[in-house]
Amino acid sequence: MEGTEIVEDEGILRPMKCELNHLTMPDGSAMFMQGDTAVVAGIYGPVEARVQKMMYDKASIEVVYTPIKGPPCVDDRMREQIIKETCEAALIATLHPGTAICINVQELQDSGGLLACTVNAACLALINSGLSMKFMIGAVNCMIEKDSQKLILDPDTTQIQEAKATFTFIFDSSKKDLVSCQTTGRFTEKEFLYSFDKCKEASQCVFQFFRSIVTKYATRI
Amino acid sequence: MRRNLPRSKYQKGIIHPIKYLRDYLERDIRPDGRQFLRVRPMSVNVRSITQADSSSIFKIGNTTVVCGIKAELAEPKVETPDCGYIIPNVELPPLCSPKFRPGPPSDQAQISSKIVETVFLNSGVLDPRNLCISKNKLVWVLYCDLICIDYDGSVMDACVGALMAALKTLTLPEVEHNPDTGAIIVHPSKRLSVPLKGAPVCTTFALFEDQLLIPDPTEEEESLALARLSLVIDGEELCGVYKAGGIPISQEVLMKSLSQSKKRAELVRKLIDTAISST
């Protein structure tokens, strides 16, 4: 596939693949794969906002997440909210007052770490759309294994079944601080902070990958 | 004009809300007169609704959430034949805040219900197997209705608190089930309480400029905050860290919020225990 890049960073994270300008109609689009988890994201914006959602001082950000099967459910609402709030933190919404920025995400396959994958795809699509951002956002998923208490970065579906706790951290690219966080299961404070540190380190790989993708596409323009 | 009106709209900072709040924060105090790290007074009342199997009212400052649990008998889900289940439902009626309009549940109500459910499941406070009466045939379903009466910030904290207080006072009637005939005999006079493990406590924080962290924000602080963070603590362990967007926070702030929420968790746990033992 043209424009595909694989980063196998010493097996820390599953290999990432990305294709920008995957769709023709959106202002920015990206197909992003992390291991076998795949997502397509498309951005329309700034476009005219619906009257109820219009804000006079900044752009309203709308996120539509479409699952692979069935109608969107309450779980998807929550995912949409996280993507929306995270992208809102990264975007400079005040540059486009009275408009809307629509982020559409379509799940293609879920083999673990879906939330991290959607956020990364949304970020790449935003980069591709050329909207001004304060920083990039990179999401890393990790888990703690039930028996061995071992930390596994970016686990797949079979590994997640053995998890006692899973974490999804979303970092910003400038200060590497925490933008969003979601957890499942029970864990100690030590485990949480350890996972936080490890994911922070791993987020470097994600940002490195984003940069390599941008450079790759920039040379062709 | 009545003297004891809370505060007039003018004073409340309707005209310049951001500057109004910032003026307070610069003087190291919050608009309601609290120090930065102080939480609002809380109160709990249990067994107040007699029609429900268990109930509680949880107040944090003005924020009020009423929880009622209704237990019903049902067939278990096919994938979990020996597990009962709970269905939490957070209602944010138009009464509680001008932000909500009548109609189907808002996105926020749906997300709140989901968070309450995940907190309940992640904490493992109630083993769903304890709700099983007869495998594959009959289990208890707990409908937990959480209704917000007054929406003045940190509603999730109040929801989780109300749910835990109600669960702790929950008693279920003894049920005899004959698997062959399918006959069900309920003994309403013989009621047993449900074994619980721990009690998760949720603490919400609001973040402002220069990584200023304040726990238990009111609605006006919450709406102007640059970021929000919720931590769920159960004893020595955590069972949820939720942050959705807003300004990025550093690890030091995270550590500070952890230690603060631990203190708060202890306080809330004692409060619930006192409320239950005093009734």
Coordinates of C-alpha atoms in Angstrom, one line a residue:
Chain A
M1 CA 0.0 0.0 0.0
E2 CA 1.3 3.4 -0.9
G3 CA 2.2 5.7 1.9
T4 CA 2.3 3.0 4.5
E5 CA 4.9 2.9 7.2
I6 CA 5.7 0.4 9.9
V7 CA 7.4 1.2 13.1
E8 CA 8.5 -1.8 15.1
D9 CA 10.0 0.0 18.1
E10 CA 11.8 -2.8 19.9
G11 CA 8.4 -4.5 20.4
I12 CA 7.2 -1.8 22.8
L13 CA 4.1 -1.0 20.9
R14 CA 2.4 -3.0 18.3
P15 CA 3.4 -1.9 14.8
M16 CA 1.6 1.2 13.6
K17 CA 0.5 1.8 10.1
C18 CA -1.1 4.9 8.7
E19 CA -2.3 6.3 5.4
L20 CA -3.3 9.9 5.1
N21 CA -5.7 11.3 2.5
H22 CA -7.4 8.0 2.6
L23 CA -10.8 9.5 1.8
T24 CA -11.3 12.2 -0.9
M25 CA -14.3 14.1 0.5
P26 CA -13.1 15.1 4.0
D27 CA -10.8 18.0 4.6
G28 CA -8.5 15.6 6.4
S29 CA -8.5 11.9 6.8
A30 CA -6.4 9.1 8.1
M31 CA -6.6 5.4 8.2
F32 CA -4.7 4.2 11.2
M33 CA -3.8 0.7 12.4
Q34 CA -2.2 -0.4 15.6
G35 CA -1.5 -4.1 15.4
D36 CA -4.8 -5.4 14.1
T37 CA -7.0 -2.6 15.5
A38 CA -7.9 -0.4 12.6
V39 CA -9.8 2.9 12.4
V40 CA -10.7 5.4 9.8
A41 CA -11.1 9.1 10.8
G42 CA -12.3 12.0 8.6
I43 CA -12.5 15.7 9.5
Y44 CA -14.8 18.2 8.0
G45 CA -14.1 21.7 9.2
P46 CA -14.5 24.5 9.8
V47 CA -18.0 24.1 8.3
E48 CA -21.2 25.9 9.1
A49 CA -22.5 25.0 12.5
R50 CA -26.0 24.0 13.4
V51 CA -27.9 26.8 15.1
Q52 CA -28.3 25.1 18.4
K53 CA -24.6 24.1 18.6
M54 CA -23.1 27.4 17.4
M55 CA -20.9 29.2 19.8
Y56 CA -20.1 32.8 19.1
D57 CA -16.5 32.8 20.5
K58 CA -15.2 29.4 19.2
A59 CA -15.8 26.5 17.0
S60 CA -18.0 23.7 18.3
I61 CA -16.5 20.3 17.9
E62 CA -18.7 17.4 17.1
V63 CA -17.6 13.8 17.2
V64 CA -19.4 10.9 15.6
Y65 CA -18.1 7.5 16.4
T66 CA -19.6 4.6 14.4
P67 CA -19.0 1.1 15.7
I68 CA -18.4 -1.8 13.3
K69 CA -21.8 -3.4 14.0
G70 CA -25.1 -2.3 15.5
P71 CA -26.3 1.2 16.3
P72 CA -24.2 3.4 18.5
C73 CA -24.8 2.6 22.2
V74 CA -24.1 4.3 25.5
D75 CA -20.4 3.0 25.5
D76 CA -19.9 4.8 22.2
R77 CA -21.3 8.0 23.8
M78 CA -18.6 7.9 26.3
R79 CA -15.9 7.2 23.7
E80 CA -17.2 10.1 21.7
Q81 CA -17.0 12.4 24.7
I82 CA -13.4 11.5 25.4
I83 CA -12.4 12.0 21.7
K84 CA -14.3 15.3 21.7
E85 CA -12.8 16.7 24.8
T86 CA -9.3 15.5 23.9
C87 CA -9.4 17.0 20.4
E88 CA -10.9 20.2 21.9
A89 CA -7.9 20.5 24.2
A90 CA -5.5 20.2 21.2
L91 CA -7.3 22.4 18.7
I92 CA -7.3 26.1 18.8
A93 CA -11.0 26.4 18.5
T94 CA -11.1 30.2 19.0
L95 CA -9.6 30.7 15.6
H96 CA -12.8 29.7 13.9
P97 CA -15.7 31.3 15.9
G98 CA -19.2 30.3 15.0
T99 CA -18.3 27.3 13.0
A100 CA -18.2 23.5 13.6
I101 CA -15.4 21.0 13.2
C102 CA -16.8 17.5 12.7
I103 CA -14.7 14.6 13.5
N104 CA -16.0 11.3 12.2
V105 CA -14.5 8.0 13.3
Q106 CA -15.3 4.6 11.9
E107 CA -14.2 1.5 13.6
L108 CA -12.9 -1.2 11.2
Q109 CA -11.5 -3.8 13.6
D110 CA -11.1 -4.0 17.3
S111 CA -8.2 -6.1 18.6
G112 CA -7.6 -4.2 21.8
G113 CA -6.7 -0.6 22.6
L114 CA -9.6 0.8 20.5
L115 CA -9.8 4.1 22.3
A116 CA -6.1 4.7 22.0
C117 CA -6.3 3.9 18.3
T118 CA -9.3 6.2 17.6
V119 CA -7.6 9.1 19.4
N120 CA -4.4 8.6 17.4
A121 CA -6.4 8.3 14.2
A122 CA -8.3 11.5 15.0
C123 CA -5.0 13.3 15.7
L124 CA -3.5 12.2 12.4
A125 CA -6.6 13.3 10.6
L126 CA -6.5 16.7 12.3
I127 CA -2.9 17.1 11.3
N128 CA -3.8 16.2 7.7
S129 CA -6.7 18.6 7.7
G130 CA -4.3 21.5 8.5
L131 CA -6.3 22.9 11.4
S132 CA -4.2 24.8 13.9
M133 CA -3.4 22.8 17.0
K134 CA -1.6 23.7 20.2
F135 CA 0.0 20.2 20.4
M136 CA -0.4 16.7 19.0
I137 CA -2.1 14.1 21.1
G138 CA -0.8 10.6 21.5
A139 CA -2.7 7.8 23.2
V140 CA -1.1 4.7 24.7
N141 CA -2.9 1.7 26.1
C142 CA -1.5 -0.7 28.7
M143 CA -2.6 -3.4 31.1
I144 CA -1.5 -5.2 34.3
E145 CA -1.6 -8.9 34.1
K146 CA -3.6 -10.7 36.8
D147 CA -1.2 -13.5 37.8
S148 CA 2.3 -12.1 37.1
Q149 CA 1.5 -8.4 38.0
K150 CA 3.5 -7.6 34.8
L151 CA 2.9 -4.5 32.8
I152 CA 2.1 -5.1 29.2
L153 CA 2.1 -2.1 26.8
D154 CA -0.4 -2.0 24.0
P155 CA -2.0 -5.4 24.6
D156 CA -4.2 -7.3 22.1
T157 CA -7.6 -8.9 22.8
T158 CA -6.2 -12.2 24.0
Q159 CA -3.8 -10.5 26.5
I160 CA -6.6 -8.2 27.8
Q161 CA -8.6 -11.2 29.0
E162 CA -5.8 -11.8 31.5
A163 CA -5.8 -8.2 32.7
K164 CA -6.6 -7.1 36.2
A165 CA -6.5 -3.5 35.2
T166 CA -6.2 -1.6 31.9
F167 CA -5.2 2.0 31.4
T168 CA -5.5 4.4 28.4
F169 CA -3.4 7.5 28.7
I170 CA -3.5 10.4 26.3
F171 CA -0.5 12.7 26.4
D172 CA 0.3 16.0 24.7
S173 CA 3.4 16.3 22.6
S174 CA 4.8 19.5 24.0
K175 CA 5.2 18.9 27.8
K176 CA 4.2 15.2 27.8
D177 CA 1.5 15.9 30.3
L178 CA -1.7 14.0 30.8
V179 CA -4.6 15.2 28.6
S180 CA -7.1 12.3 29.2
C181 CA -7.1 9.1 31.1
Q182 CA -9.4 6.2 31.4
T183 CA -9.0 3.1 33.5
T184 CA -10.8 -0.2 34.1
G185 CA -10.3 -2.7 37.0
R186 CA -8.7 -2.2 40.4
F187 CA -5.1 -1.2 40.9
T188 CA -2.8 0.3 43.5
E189 CA -1.4 3.8 43.4
K190 CA 2.1 2.4 42.7
E191 CA 0.8 0.4 39.7
F192 CA -0.9 3.4 38.4
L193 CA 2.1 5.7 38.6
Y194 CA 4.4 3.0 37.1
S195 CA 2.0 2.5 34.2
F196 CA 1.8 6.3 33.8
D197 CA 5.6 6.6 33.5
K198 CA 5.9 3.7 31.1
C199 CA 3.1 4.9 28.9
K200 CA 4.7 8.4 28.9
E201 CA 7.9 6.9 27.6
A202 CA 6.0 4.9 25.0
S203 CA 4.1 8.0 23.8
Q204 CA 7.4 9.1 22.4
C205 CA 7.2 6.3 19.8
V206 CA 3.7 7.5 18.9
F207 CA 4.8 11.1 18.4
Q208 CA 7.9 9.9 16.5
F209 CA 5.6 7.9 14.3
F210 CA 3.3 10.9 13.7
R211 CA 6.4 13.0 12.7
S212 CA 7.6 10.4 10.3
I213 CA 4.2 10.2 8.7
V214 CA 4.0 14.0 8.3
T215 CA 7.5 14.2 6.8
K216 CA 6.7 11.4 4.5
Y217 CA 3.7 13.1 3.1
A218 CA 5.2 16.6 3.2
T219 CA 8.0 15.7 0.7
R220 CA 5.5 14.8 -1.9
I221 CA 3.6 18.2 -1.9
Chain B
M1 CA -36.1 41.8 48.1
R2 CA -35.6 39.0 50.6
R3 CA -32.4 39.4 52.6
N4 CA -31.6 35.7 52.7
L5 CA -31.6 35.2 48.9
P6 CA -28.5 33.1 48.1
R7 CA -26.7 35.8 46.2
S8 CA -28.1 38.1 43.5
K9 CA -27.4 37.3 39.8
Y10 CA -25.2 40.4 39.7
Q11 CA -23.1 39.3 42.6
K12 CA -22.9 35.7 41.2
G13 CA -20.7 36.9 38.5
I14 CA -23.2 36.7 35.6
I15 CA -21.7 39.8 34.0
H16 CA -18.0 38.8 34.0
P17 CA -18.0 35.2 35.1
I18 CA -14.4 34.5 34.3
K19 CA -13.0 37.6 35.9
Y20 CA -15.2 37.2 38.9
L21 CA -13.8 33.7 39.6
R22 CA -10.2 34.8 38.9
D23 CA -10.5 37.7 41.3
Y24 CA -11.4 35.2 44.0
L25 CA -8.7 32.6 43.1
E26 CA -6.0 35.3 43.1
R27 CA -6.9 36.1 46.7
D28 CA -6.5 32.4 47.6
I29 CA -10.2 31.8 48.3
R30 CA -13.1 30.3 46.4
P31 CA -16.3 32.2 45.6
D32 CA -18.2 30.3 48.3
G33 CA -15.6 31.2 50.9
R34 CA -13.8 27.9 51.0
Q35 CA -10.1 27.4 51.1
F36 CA -8.6 25.8 48.0
L37 CA -8.4 22.3 49.4
R38 CA -11.6 22.3 51.5
V39 CA -14.6 20.2 50.5
R40 CA -18.2 21.1 51.1
P41 CA -20.1 19.6 54.0
M42 CA -21.8 16.4 53.1
S43 CA -24.8 14.6 54.6
V44 CA -26.3 11.2 54.0
N45 CA -29.7 9.9 54.8
V46 CA -30.6 6.2 54.3
R47 CA -33.9 4.3 54.2
S48 CA -35.9 7.4 53.5
I49 CA -38.0 5.9 50.7
T50 CA -40.0 3.1 52.1
Q51 CA -41.4 1.8 48.8
A52 CA -37.9 1.0 47.5
D53 CA -35.9 -2.0 48.6
S54 CA -33.3 0.4 49.8
S55 CA -32.7 4.1 49.3
S56 CA -30.5 7.0 50.2
I57 CA -30.2 10.7 49.8
F58 CA -26.6 12.1 49.4
K59 CA -25.9 15.8 49.7
I60 CA -22.6 17.5 49.0
G61 CA -23.2 21.2 49.7
N62 CA -26.2 22.0 47.5
T63 CA -25.8 19.0 45.2
T64 CA -28.4 16.5 46.0
V65 CA -28.8 13.0 44.6
V66 CA -31.5 10.5 45.6
C67 CA -30.9 6.8 45.0
G68 CA -33.6 4.1 45.1
I69 CA -32.9 0.5 44.5
K70 CA -35.6 -1.8 43.3
A71 CA -34.9 -5.5 43.1
E72 CA -36.7 -7.7 40.6
L73 CA -36.5 -11.3 39.7
A74 CA -35.4 -12.1 36.2
E75 CA -33.7 -14.8 34.0
P76 CA -29.9 -14.4 33.9
K77 CA -28.1 -13.4 30.7
V78 CA -27.0 -16.3 28.6
E79 CA -23.3 -15.5 28.8
T80 CA -23.4 -15.2 32.6
P81 CA -25.8 -17.8 33.8
D82 CA -24.8 -17.5 37.5
C83 CA -24.6 -13.7 37.8
G84 CA -27.3 -11.2 38.6
Y85 CA -26.9 -7.7 37.3
I86 CA -27.5 -4.1 38.2
I87 CA -28.9 -1.4 35.9
P88 CA -27.9 2.0 37.1
N89 CA -29.7 5.0 35.7
V90 CA -28.7 8.6 36.3
E91 CA -31.5 11.1 35.7
L92 CA -30.7 14.7 35.3
P93 CA -34.2 16.2 35.1
P94 CA -34.8 19.8 34.1
L95 CA -35.6 20.6 37.7
C96 CA -31.9 20.2 38.8
S97 CA -30.3 22.8 36.5
P98 CA -31.3 25.2 33.7
K99 CA -28.7 23.3 31.6
F100 CA -31.1 20.4 31.1
R101 CA -34.3 20.4 29.1
P102 CA -37.2 18.0 29.2
G103 CA -37.0 15.1 26.8
P104 CA -34.9 11.9 26.3
P105 CA -31.9 11.5 28.5
S106 CA -29.1 14.0 27.6
D107 CA -25.7 12.8 26.5
Q108 CA -24.4 13.8 29.9
A109 CA -27.0 11.7 31.7
Q110 CA -26.1 8.7 29.6
I111 CA -22.4 9.2 30.3
S112 CA -23.1 9.6 34.0
S113 CA -25.0 6.3 34.0
K114 CA -22.2 4.7 32.2
I115 CA -19.6 6.0 34.7
V116 CA -21.6 4.9 37.7
E117 CA -21.9 1.4 36.1
T118 CA -18.1 1.2 35.4
V119 CA -17.3 2.4 38.9
F120 CA -19.6 -0.3 40.3
L121 CA -18.2 -3.1 38.0
N122 CA -14.5 -2.1 38.4
S123 CA -14.6 -1.8 42.1
G124 CA -16.1 -5.3 42.4
V125 CA -18.0 -4.1 45.5
L126 CA -20.8 -6.6 44.9
D127 CA -20.1 -10.0 43.5
P128 CA -22.8 -10.6 40.9
R129 CA -22.8 -14.3 41.8
N130 CA -24.3 -13.3 45.2
L131 CA -27.4 -12.1 43.3
C132 CA -28.0 -15.6 41.8
I133 CA -30.9 -17.6 43.2
S134 CA -30.9 -20.6 40.8
K135 CA -28.3 -21.0 38.1
N136 CA -29.6 -20.5 34.5
K137 CA -33.1 -19.8 35.9
L138 CA -33.4 -17.0 38.3
V139 CA -31.3 -14.1 39.5
W140 CA -31.9 -10.7 41.1
V141 CA -31.8 -7.5 38.9
L142 CA -31.1 -4.3 40.8
Y143 CA -32.6 -1.3 39.2
C144 CA -30.6 1.6 40.8
D145 CA -32.3 4.9 40.0
L146 CA -30.2 8.0 40.8
I147 CA -32.1 11.2 40.5
C148 CA -30.3 14.5 40.8
I149 CA -32.4 17.1 42.6
D150 CA -29.9 19.9 42.7
Y151 CA -27.1 20.1 40.2
D152 CA -24.4 22.1 41.9
G153 CA -21.2 20.5 40.8
S154 CA -19.4 17.1 41.6
V155 CA -22.6 15.2 40.8
M156 CA -20.6 12.0 40.1
D157 CA -19.3 12.1 43.7
A158 CA -22.8 12.3 45.0
C159 CA -24.1 9.6 42.6
V160 CA -21.4 7.1 43.7
G161 CA -21.9 8.0 47.3
A162 CA -25.7 7.6 47.1
L163 CA -25.4 4.3 45.3
M164 CA -23.0 2.9 47.9
A165 CA -25.1 4.1 50.8
A166 CA -28.2 2.5 49.3
L167 CA -26.3 -0.8 48.5
K168 CA -25.1 -1.0 52.1
T169 CA -28.6 -0.9 53.4
L170 CA -30.0 -3.2 50.7
T171 CA -31.9 -6.3 51.9
L172 CA -33.4 -8.8 49.6
P173 CA -36.3 -11.2 50.6
E174 CA -35.5 -14.8 50.7
V175 CA -36.7 -16.7 47.6
E176 CA -37.4 -20.3 47.2
H177 CA -37.2 -21.6 43.6
N178 CA -38.1 -25.0 42.5
P179 CA -36.1 -25.7 39.3
D180 CA -38.5 -28.5 38.3
T181 CA -41.8 -26.8 38.5
G182 CA -40.4 -23.3 38.1
A183 CA -42.4 -22.2 41.2
I184 CA -41.2 -19.2 43.0
I185 CA -42.0 -18.5 46.6
V186 CA -40.9 -15.1 48.0
H187 CA -40.7 -14.6 51.8
P188 CA -41.0 -10.8 52.2
S189 CA -40.6 -11.0 56.0
K190 CA -37.3 -12.8 55.8
R191 CA -34.9 -10.3 54.4
L192 CA -31.1 -10.8 54.1
S193 CA -28.5 -8.1 53.4
V194 CA -26.2 -8.5 50.4
P195 CA -22.5 -9.1 51.2
L196 CA -20.3 -6.1 50.0
K197 CA -16.6 -5.7 49.6
G198 CA -15.2 -2.2 50.3
A199 CA -16.9 1.1 49.3
P200 CA -15.6 3.1 46.4
V201 CA -15.6 6.8 46.8
C202 CA -15.4 9.2 43.9
T203 CA -13.7 12.6 44.2
T204 CA -13.9 15.2 41.5
F205 CA -11.3 18.0 41.0
A206 CA -11.3 21.1 38.9
L207 CA -8.1 22.6 37.4
F208 CA -7.4 26.2 36.8
E209 CA -4.5 28.3 35.5
D210 CA -1.0 27.4 36.8
Q211 CA -2.1 23.9 37.6
L212 CA -4.3 25.1 40.5
L213 CA -6.2 22.0 41.8
I214 CA -9.4 22.4 43.8
P215 CA -11.4 19.4 45.0
D216 CA -15.2 19.2 45.0
P217 CA -16.0 22.1 42.6
T218 CA -19.4 23.8 42.6
E219 CA -21.3 24.1 39.3
E220 CA -19.9 27.6 38.6
E221 CA -16.4 26.5 39.2
E222 CA -16.9 23.3 37.2
S223 CA -18.2 25.2 34.2
L224 CA -15.3 27.6 34.1
A225 CA -12.6 25.0 35.0
L226 CA -10.0 24.3 32.4
A227 CA -10.0 20.6 33.1
R228 CA -11.7 18.1 35.4
L229 CA -10.4 15.0 37.0
S230 CA -12.3 12.3 38.9
L231 CA -10.6 9.7 41.0
V232 CA -12.3 6.6 42.5
I233 CA -10.7 5.2 45.7
D234 CA -11.6 2.1 47.5
G235 CA -9.5 1.5 50.6
E236 CA -5.9 1.3 49.6
E237 CA -6.7 0.7 46.0
L238 CA -7.9 2.8 43.1
C239 CA -10.7 1.7 40.9
G240 CA -10.9 4.5 38.4
V241 CA -9.1 7.6 37.1
Y242 CA -11.1 9.6 34.6
K243 CA -10.1 12.7 32.8
A244 CA -11.5 13.8 29.5
G245 CA -9.6 16.5 27.8
G246 CA -9.0 20.0 29.2
I247 CA -5.5 21.3 29.9
P248 CA -2.8 18.7 30.3
I249 CA -1.8 18.0 33.9
S250 CA 1.6 17.0 35.2
Q251 CA 2.4 14.1 37.4
E252 CA 2.9 16.2 40.5
V253 CA -0.7 17.4 40.3
L254 CA -1.8 13.9 39.8
M255 CA 0.0 12.8 43.0
K256 CA -1.5 15.7 44.9
S257 CA -5.0 14.8 43.8
L258 CA -4.4 11.2 44.8
S259 CA -3.4 12.1 48.3
Q260 CA -6.4 14.5 48.6
S261 CA -8.9 12.0 47.4
K262 CA -7.6 9.4 49.8
K263 CA -8.4 11.7 52.7
R264 CA -11.8 12.4 51.3
A265 CA -12.6 8.7 50.7
E266 CA -11.9 8.0 54.4
L267 CA -14.3 10.9 55.4
V268 CA -17.1 9.7 53.1
R269 CA -16.8 6.1 54.2
K270 CA -17.1 7.1 57.9
L271 CA -20.0 9.4 57.0
I272 CA -21.9 6.6 55.3
D273 CA -21.2 4.1 58.2
T274 CA -22.4 6.6 60.7
A275 CA -25.5 7.3 58.8
I276 CA -26.4 3.7 58.6
S277 CA -25.6 2.9 62.2
S278 CA -27.7 5.8 63.4
T279 CA -30.9 4.8 61.8

